[in-house]
Amino acid sequence: MGKAAALCSGSTRGLVSLLSAVPCLACHELPGPGRRAMSAETAGAGGRGGGGAAAGGAPAAPGSDTYKGWLFKWTNYLKGYQRRWFVLSNGLLSYYRTQAEMAHTCRGTINLSTAHIDTEDSCNIVLSNGGRTYHLKASSEVERQRWVTALELAKAKAIRMRNNQSDDSGDEEPASQSDKSELHGTLKTLSSKLEDLSTCNDLIAKHGAALQRSLSELENLKLPAESGEKIKAVNERATLFRITSNAMINACRDFLDLAETHSRKWQRALQYEREQRIRLEETIEQLAKQHNSLERACRGAPGSTGSAGTTKGSVQSAKGEASDEDEETEYFDAMEDAPAFITVTADPKHHRRSGSNLSGASEGHPEDWNLEDSVFESSNQSSYNESCKDLLPKKRRRSRIPDKPNYSLNLWSIMKNCIGKELSKIPMPVNFNEPLSMLQRLTEDLEYHELLDKAVKCESSTEQMCFVAAFSVSSYSTTVHRTAKPFNPLLGETYELDRLEELGFRSLCEQVSHHPPAAAHHVFSKRGWTLWQEITIASKFRGKYLSIMPLGAIHLEFHSSGNHYVWRKVTSTVHNIIVGKLWIDQSGEIEIVNHKSKDKCQLKFTPYSYFSRDVPRKVTGVVSDADGKAHYVMSGTWDEKMECSKIVQSSHGSAGSEGKQKTVYQTLSPKVLWKKYPLPENAENMYFFSSLALTLNEPEERVAPTDSRLRPDQRLMESGRWDEANVEKQRLEEKQRAVRRRREAEAVEALEEGKDYEGYIPLWFERKVDPITGELICAYKGGYWEAKDKQDWSSCPDIF
């Protein structure tokens, strides 16, 4: 049986979900045979909280109108089963990431009146409704049976409500019963009036007939000719009056029949509107409770009153779960067991120095935060200009490119046939591009490499984590205005950035796969660090927006300490694809882990919302050690700057709306770790490129023949010759397709001969299992820089 799980599309239904709690039923995901096997992490979640209703409190009995509880829901191959909060009410089964989400975001729903309920084994439940299927798992067989009973009862009641059978009246709510009585009273009144009209019609017909007889008798009398004509006219008018009265009574009877026919439909519509109103009232009530709870937590937080204590931030999620619902990544809400925290600026006068250093425990000291030899001192605002000077290249680089031509293009004529397709498989004209390849965009992550140079100097791993976190956020600063897509690299295309003498590092990228598109990246710095990654870009065009989901881990290792950091990128979303001004948002969570010291940093990229009072593009996070003790609070925006505040004391505030205590962090004044460089003059006419981006496609000698700088269509586009660039782009893509067809033919031939066919082998990278993540990655195997020194490019393929 084909297995599909329903997902909720997100960004366009947020307001609807808030006001009416009506979930979206438009999207689907396809789990496969691997759904039966729960990951150890998922199983652990079940062990902690269970998969049943009991985990969420005391739910109603299965036979009642509402049943709530935890179940595990199949999401996709990567995440497997994930713990979700399910609510069964009024014949609808809805689910949420957390109980708190019931106030604003429904992830999906299924109507039980037309659903099929099936049980695979002792713990699994399968709900299917048309093309929508939910694969659910309970924590035990007993819990599974409770849910099956509740679902069967709810389904039976939903069917009765749909058919509006008379024997269903006993299960109706009092409000619904009063509506039914009112409706029946109205129909009785209409019937009574119709009977009165019928009586009147009979009387009219009787008296009309008598009148006509009298008039006939008058016609038979010998009267003057003029009187006979008048009597005849009166007789005709009486006949017309009788016909009209009959038509009126027939129309009234038709009206009553129509009212009786649609009475059930009206009743269901009234019931639906009443339920919507009740849901809205409950939502508003819950929001009010949460607001009051937040106010109490702020008032009860230590140091939150008086001139010394000012609230620095609002409740934030310290740990969260990445979106496994394959759709809009606009929703990245915290897990149900994730603690929330409040940051409060502490008064340095209230803390005494006791000799501990900056890298000490969470109970730090304010004087240490201002030590002259602290590495943080080199990251504040006063040293910002010095950092800029350090980046000035010794070699003179270009500071501008030709202005972007003003070409008009019918966007919808191209995009209307691309909805739901993989972006890399859509033939796009260069009009949507910027004159850089994806390999060059990947290299742009190194624009703020000096953060890693400073991190090398940190003696404390938690201090070092702060700089690594700031570096991970800084890579998004160049995307705020960059709404054009980079060129998709050709298979085997490379890009080098040799700044070893100028900036202390050299970088190499290679396109190692075409479908799916994947790029491998390796950076070596003589200042004490190495970075490598393999990024696969998954992207979907959803009609109104474009979701770009980078897949793959980023590795960073410091040579002297051996600290090895790993993190992954968040989802980028391009809004207003069809109508309006394009804008980009970043949303999701980054977990940075030091696999040597086990320190962690949880960063949350808050998605933009019209209804939020938060600063747009907000990023918050907490740096904690291996024991889970928080040391620093990170805050800022991904397009402007990141600050770090040292935690001097942590305590628990009042309970939140779900009875969970929020952690209150008292912090010292923040230090600016990173701030975005200003854009060059006239950047709006140069694709909003940064100073580094302007130099990435600058012609350079001695590079490999596969380097992106030598790509002809990209070079023509940068020069403003877009028509020629489109022709050249088609030629290169057709050449690449011909190579792919040749490889496919070779694979078929090898199969027929019983030989192994290895397929495409990257030139400068090799496939191997990463010992940290256990994933198969492309790692740099060496040889490129040696080949450059010798200018021996004989092994490079002819791709241009």
Coordinates of C-alpha atoms in Angstrom, one line a residue, residues 424-629:
S424 CA 18.0 22.8 -10.4
K425 CA 15.9 21.0 -13.1
I426 CA 14.2 24.1 -14.4
P427 CA 15.8 25.8 -17.5
M428 CA 16.1 29.4 -16.4
P429 CA 17.3 32.3 -18.4
V430 CA 20.2 34.4 -17.0
N431 CA 17.7 37.2 -16.3
F432 CA 17.0 35.5 -13.0
N433 CA 20.7 35.0 -12.2
E434 CA 23.5 37.0 -10.8
P435 CA 27.0 36.8 -12.4
L436 CA 28.4 34.4 -9.8
S437 CA 28.2 30.6 -9.6
M438 CA 27.0 28.6 -6.6
L439 CA 30.6 27.7 -5.9
Q440 CA 31.5 31.4 -5.6
R441 CA 28.5 32.0 -3.4
L442 CA 29.7 29.2 -1.2
T443 CA 33.1 30.8 -1.0
E444 CA 31.4 34.0 0.1
D445 CA 30.9 32.4 3.5
L446 CA 34.5 33.3 4.2
E447 CA 33.9 37.0 4.1
Y448 CA 34.2 37.3 7.9
H449 CA 37.0 34.8 8.2
E450 CA 38.7 37.0 10.8
L451 CA 36.2 35.7 13.3
L452 CA 37.9 32.3 13.1
D453 CA 41.3 34.0 13.3
K454 CA 40.2 35.5 16.6
A455 CA 38.7 32.2 17.7
V456 CA 42.1 30.6 17.4
K457 CA 43.4 32.8 20.2
C458 CA 40.6 31.7 22.7
E459 CA 41.8 29.5 25.5
S460 CA 38.3 28.6 26.6
S461 CA 36.2 26.4 24.3
T462 CA 33.0 28.2 25.3
E463 CA 34.6 31.6 24.3
Q464 CA 35.7 30.0 21.1
M465 CA 32.2 28.7 20.5
C466 CA 30.9 32.3 20.6
F467 CA 33.1 33.3 17.7
V468 CA 32.2 30.2 15.7
A469 CA 28.5 30.9 16.3
A470 CA 29.0 34.5 15.1
F471 CA 30.8 33.2 12.0
S472 CA 27.9 30.8 11.2
V473 CA 25.5 33.7 11.3
S474 CA 27.7 36.1 9.4
S475 CA 27.4 33.9 6.2
Y476 CA 23.8 35.0 5.8
S477 CA 24.5 38.8 5.9
T478 CA 25.2 39.0 2.2
T479 CA 21.8 37.4 1.3
V480 CA 19.5 40.1 2.6
H481 CA 19.3 41.9 -0.8
R482 CA 20.6 39.1 -3.0
T483 CA 17.3 37.9 -4.5
A484 CA 18.9 36.6 -7.8
K485 CA 20.0 33.0 -8.0
P486 CA 23.6 32.0 -8.7
F487 CA 24.5 29.9 -11.8
N488 CA 24.1 26.2 -11.3
P489 CA 27.7 24.8 -11.6
L490 CA 28.5 22.3 -14.3
L491 CA 29.6 18.9 -13.2
G492 CA 33.4 19.1 -12.6
E493 CA 33.4 22.9 -12.4
T494 CA 35.8 24.3 -9.8
Y495 CA 36.5 27.6 -8.1
E496 CA 39.6 28.6 -6.2
L497 CA 40.2 31.6 -4.0
D498 CA 43.8 31.9 -3.1
R499 CA 44.3 34.6 -0.5
L500 CA 47.0 32.8 1.5
E501 CA 49.4 35.7 1.4
E502 CA 46.8 38.4 1.7
L503 CA 44.3 37.1 4.2
G504 CA 45.9 33.8 5.3
F505 CA 43.6 31.2 3.7
R506 CA 43.0 29.5 0.4
S507 CA 39.7 27.9 -0.7
L508 CA 38.8 25.3 -3.3
C509 CA 35.2 24.2 -4.4
E510 CA 34.3 21.5 -6.9
Q511 CA 30.9 20.5 -8.2
V512 CA 30.9 16.8 -7.4
S513 CA 27.3 15.8 -8.4
H514 CA 24.8 17.2 -10.9
H515 CA 21.5 15.5 -9.8
P516 CA 21.2 16.2 -7.0
P517 CA 23.5 19.2 -7.2
A518 CA 26.3 18.9 -4.7
A519 CA 29.4 21.0 -4.1
A520 CA 32.4 20.2 -2.0
H521 CA 34.4 22.9 -0.3
H522 CA 37.7 22.9 1.5
V523 CA 39.5 25.9 3.2
F524 CA 42.9 25.9 4.8
S525 CA 44.1 28.8 6.9
K526 CA 47.7 29.2 7.9
R527 CA 46.4 31.0 11.0
G528 CA 45.3 27.8 12.6
W529 CA 42.0 26.4 11.3
T530 CA 40.6 24.3 8.5
L531 CA 36.9 24.3 7.2
W532 CA 35.3 21.8 4.9
Q533 CA 31.7 21.0 3.8
E534 CA 29.6 19.3 1.2
I535 CA 26.4 21.2 0.5
T536 CA 23.5 19.9 -1.5
I537 CA 20.8 22.4 -2.4
A538 CA 17.2 21.2 -2.3
S539 CA 14.8 23.9 -3.6
K540 CA 11.1 24.0 -4.3
F541 CA 9.0 26.7 -6.0
R542 CA 5.7 26.9 -4.2
G543 CA 4.0 29.5 -6.3
K544 CA 4.3 32.5 -3.9
Y545 CA 7.7 31.8 -2.6
L546 CA 10.8 29.7 -3.1
S547 CA 12.3 27.5 -0.4
I548 CA 16.0 26.8 -0.5
M549 CA 17.1 24.0 1.9
P550 CA 20.9 23.4 2.2
L551 CA 21.7 19.8 3.2
G552 CA 25.0 18.7 4.6
A553 CA 27.2 19.4 7.6
I554 CA 29.9 22.1 7.9
H555 CA 33.1 21.1 9.7
L556 CA 35.6 23.4 11.4
E557 CA 38.7 22.2 13.1
F558 CA 41.3 24.3 15.0
H559 CA 44.8 23.0 14.6
S560 CA 46.3 23.7 18.0
S561 CA 43.4 22.7 20.3
G562 CA 41.9 20.0 18.1
N563 CA 38.4 21.5 18.7
H564 CA 36.1 20.1 16.0
Y565 CA 32.9 22.0 15.4
V566 CA 30.0 20.8 13.2
W567 CA 26.8 22.6 12.3
R568 CA 24.2 22.8 9.4
K569 CA 22.6 25.7 7.6
V570 CA 19.0 26.9 8.0
T571 CA 16.3 27.3 5.3
S572 CA 16.3 30.4 3.1
T573 CA 12.9 31.5 1.7
V574 CA 12.4 34.0 -1.2
H575 CA 9.0 35.6 -0.9
N576 CA 6.8 37.4 -3.4
I577 CA 8.0 35.4 -6.4
I578 CA 5.0 36.4 -8.5
V579 CA 3.7 39.7 -7.2
G580 CA 5.4 42.3 -5.1
K581 CA 9.0 43.1 -4.1
L582 CA 11.2 40.1 -3.6
W583 CA 12.6 39.6 -0.1
I584 CA 14.5 36.9 1.6
D585 CA 14.1 35.4 5.1
Q586 CA 16.1 32.9 7.0
S587 CA 14.4 30.6 9.5
G588 CA 15.2 27.5 11.5
E589 CA 17.7 26.5 14.1
I590 CA 21.5 25.8 14.1
E591 CA 23.0 23.5 16.6
I592 CA 26.8 23.9 16.8
V593 CA 28.6 21.0 18.6
N594 CA 32.2 20.9 19.6
H595 CA 32.8 17.1 19.3
K596 CA 36.0 17.3 21.4
S597 CA 34.7 19.3 24.5
K598 CA 31.0 18.5 23.9
D599 CA 30.1 22.2 24.2
K600 CA 27.0 23.3 22.3
C601 CA 25.4 26.4 21.0
Q602 CA 21.7 26.5 20.0
L603 CA 20.9 29.4 17.6
K604 CA 17.4 30.2 16.6
F605 CA 16.6 32.2 13.4
T606 CA 13.2 33.6 14.1
P607 CA 11.0 33.8 10.9
Y608 CA 9.6 37.1 10.0
S609 CA 6.0 37.7 11.0
Y610 CA 3.8 40.7 10.4
F611 CA 2.3 40.3 13.9
S612 CA 5.5 39.9 15.8
R613 CA 7.0 42.7 17.9
D614 CA 10.4 41.2 17.7
V615 CA 13.2 42.8 15.7
P616 CA 13.1 41.4 12.1
R617 CA 15.8 38.8 11.2
K618 CA 16.3 38.1 14.9
V619 CA 18.8 35.5 16.0
T620 CA 19.2 34.3 19.6
G621 CA 21.0 31.4 21.3
V622 CA 22.8 30.0 24.3
V623 CA 26.3 28.6 24.6
S624 CA 26.6 25.8 27.2
D625 CA 29.3 23.4 28.2
A626 CA 29.3 19.6 28.2
D627 CA 27.3 19.5 31.5
G628 CA 24.6 21.7 30.0
K629 CA 25.6 24.7 32.1

